Amino acid sequence: MSPATSPAAAPQAPDRATGRERRYDIDLLRVLCTAAVVLVHASAEFIDAGHRTTGILGDTAGRFAVPAFFAMAGWAALSGAPVRDEARLLARLGRILRPMALWTALYLLASYVSGGNRDQAGEEAVRALFGSVEAAFHLWYLYAYVPLLLLLGVVVLVVRGRALPRRSAVLLAALAVAPALLGDVTTLTGWAPPGWAWSVPLSSVVYAVAGAALLAAPRRGPRALWAAAAAVALVVLAVYQLTVRHPAAYGSAAVAAVTFAVLGTVAGVRVPERARPLLARLSDASFGTYLVHLVFVTLLAGPAAGHLPAGPWAPVALAVTTVAAAALSFAVSLQWGRLGWRAWLG
């Protein structure tokens, strides 16, 4: 089975030697979610520039992406390509952590060179060890994704192997006790360490488990019904974000409804054979696209939104800059994949 990398973003890479048939519907969902993440971050630029309605509607259209990535992570860990031993689990985590660390350093360096927070560069670097930083804010997702993969991997190894993977269990325990330990350090020493972000919310675990069940189900009901439910849920989410709360929490009922409706719509769809090679390459490049896309969003969507006068052109500008940023991000990721740099760049 070829890689099923998820972030957004999404960095889950099952082992190649499982002998399973590739799920091109999962590839399609992964590429769709990666593009949706670009849309969400481009929409944020438009909101910051004063184009609130356009930005919120764009955010609404892509808000399912992060929960869907957690669902795909659950499917890969529990059904699609579960790890067979602890070495594979740790190697899988390494394929996420190496690019994550490198891109964090690159974004921090770019922020320093551009003049942002030069006086706090060291503090920002330390904060990156505990949780995501402003220069690479989009990587917050990985601080939850890594513990989720570790948790699911340990569960699979315990249930299937009936033995405790010691190193992984120790690492999982360390992540679990770290927040309380850091609180004790503050009490004893007066030093307040940065906030701890290496944790996974219960809602993300539910997305992973329920999403795995839905993606692995042999029968899911009429696709047209799922698509209609997705359309209705998107309208409800848009109204909610425009009138009640923006951004809507990923664990909210409105976001959950959109997410599972999208999963049900895409899961099991038959991808034409002529489109499969390109789709597979884009899917393999999705993690790298997630890591680099913020560069192009900042270069394209930010200036476009900032110089755009009030009026009907904001939705067009958002669509154009999102497509351009996504296309450039995929192209760059594909290129370093051809050069054999994916192990470090994602």
mmCIF file of N, CA and C in Angstrom, residues 12 14-15 18 20 75-85 88 92 156-157 160:
data_model
loop_
_atom_site.group_PDB
_atom_site.id
_atom_site.type_symbol
_atom_site.label_atom_id
_atom_site.label_comp_id
_atom_site.label_asym_id
_atom_site.label_seq_id
_atom_site.Cartn_x
_atom_site.Cartn_y
_atom_site.Cartn_z
ATOM 1 N N GLN A 12 -0.272 11.146 8.139
ATOM 2 C CA GLN A 12 -0.264 9.738 8.497
ATOM 3 C C GLN A 12 0.275 8.910 7.341
ATOM 4 N N PRO A 14 0.994 5.131 6.432
ATOM 5 C CA PRO A 14 1.004 3.707 6.693
ATOM 6 C C PRO A 14 2.157 2.997 6.021
ATOM 7 N N ASP A 15 2.472 1.817 6.525
ATOM 8 C CA ASP A 15 3.560 1.034 5.971
ATOM 9 C C ASP A 15 3.221 0.560 4.566
ATOM 10 N N THR A 18 1.926 -3.575 3.616
ATOM 11 C CA THR A 18 0.736 -4.218 4.152
ATOM 12 C C THR A 18 0.026 -5.064 3.104
ATOM 13 N N ARG A 20 -2.303 -4.140 1.143
ATOM 14 C CA ARG A 20 -3.685 -3.725 0.964
ATOM 15 C C ARG A 20 -3.843 -2.914 -0.311
ATOM 16 N N TRP A 75 -8.845 6.010 10.834
ATOM 17 C CA TRP A 75 -9.006 4.916 9.871
ATOM 18 C C TRP A 75 -7.674 4.229 9.595
ATOM 19 N N ALA A 76 -6.614 5.018 9.366
ATOM 20 C CA ALA A 76 -5.303 4.438 9.069
ATOM 21 C C ALA A 76 -4.780 3.646 10.251
ATOM 22 N N ALA A 77 -4.925 4.187 11.466
ATOM 23 C CA ALA A 77 -4.357 3.541 12.649
ATOM 24 C C ALA A 77 -5.130 2.298 13.063
ATOM 25 N N LEU A 78 -6.441 2.308 12.865
ATOM 26 C CA LEU A 78 -7.272 1.217 13.369
ATOM 27 C C LEU A 78 -7.690 0.216 12.302
ATOM 28 N N SER A 79 -7.723 0.641 11.040
ATOM 29 C CA SER A 79 -8.251 -0.235 10.001
ATOM 30 C C SER A 79 -7.384 -0.285 8.756
ATOM 31 N N GLY A 80 -7.045 0.876 8.209
ATOM 32 C CA GLY A 80 -6.367 0.914 6.914
ATOM 33 C C GLY A 80 -4.970 0.350 6.930
ATOM 34 N N ALA A 81 -4.169 0.739 7.917
ATOM 35 C CA ALA A 81 -2.776 0.273 7.988
ATOM 36 C C ALA A 81 -2.292 0.313 9.428
ATOM 37 N N PRO A 82 -2.869 -0.501 10.307
ATOM 38 C CA PRO A 82 -2.437 -0.496 11.705
ATOM 39 C C PRO A 82 -0.998 -0.986 11.830
ATOM 40 N N VAL A 83 -0.272 -0.405 12.774
ATOM 41 C CA VAL A 83 1.123 -0.802 12.963
ATOM 42 C C VAL A 83 1.185 -2.228 13.500
ATOM 43 N N ARG A 84 2.266 -2.940 13.119
ATOM 44 C CA ARG A 84 2.421 -4.331 13.535
ATOM 45 C C ARG A 84 3.402 -4.507 14.681
ATOM 46 N N ASP A 85 4.195 -3.491 14.959
ATOM 47 C CA ASP A 85 5.113 -3.568 16.092
ATOM 48 C C ASP A 85 5.491 -2.157 16.519
ATOM 49 N N ARG A 88 7.614 0.144 14.111
ATOM 50 C CA ARG A 88 6.874 0.812 13.047
ATOM 51 C C ARG A 88 6.089 2.008 13.580
ATOM 52 N N ARG A 92 6.711 5.773 12.325
ATOM 53 C CA ARG A 92 5.605 6.571 11.794
ATOM 54 C C ARG A 92 5.578 7.950 12.459
ATOM 55 N N VAL A 156 -3.674 -0.373 19.609
ATOM 56 C CA VAL A 156 -3.647 -1.453 18.618
ATOM 57 C C VAL A 156 -2.623 -2.515 18.998
ATOM 58 N N LEU A 157 -1.447 -2.090 19.421
ATOM 59 C CA LEU A 157 -0.406 -3.059 19.777
ATOM 60 C C LEU A 157 -0.781 -3.853 21.018
ATOM 61 N N ARG A 160 -3.866 -6.223 19.849
ATOM 62 C CA ARG A 160 -3.493 -7.269 18.896
ATOM 63 C C ARG A 160 -2.326 -8.121 19.381
#
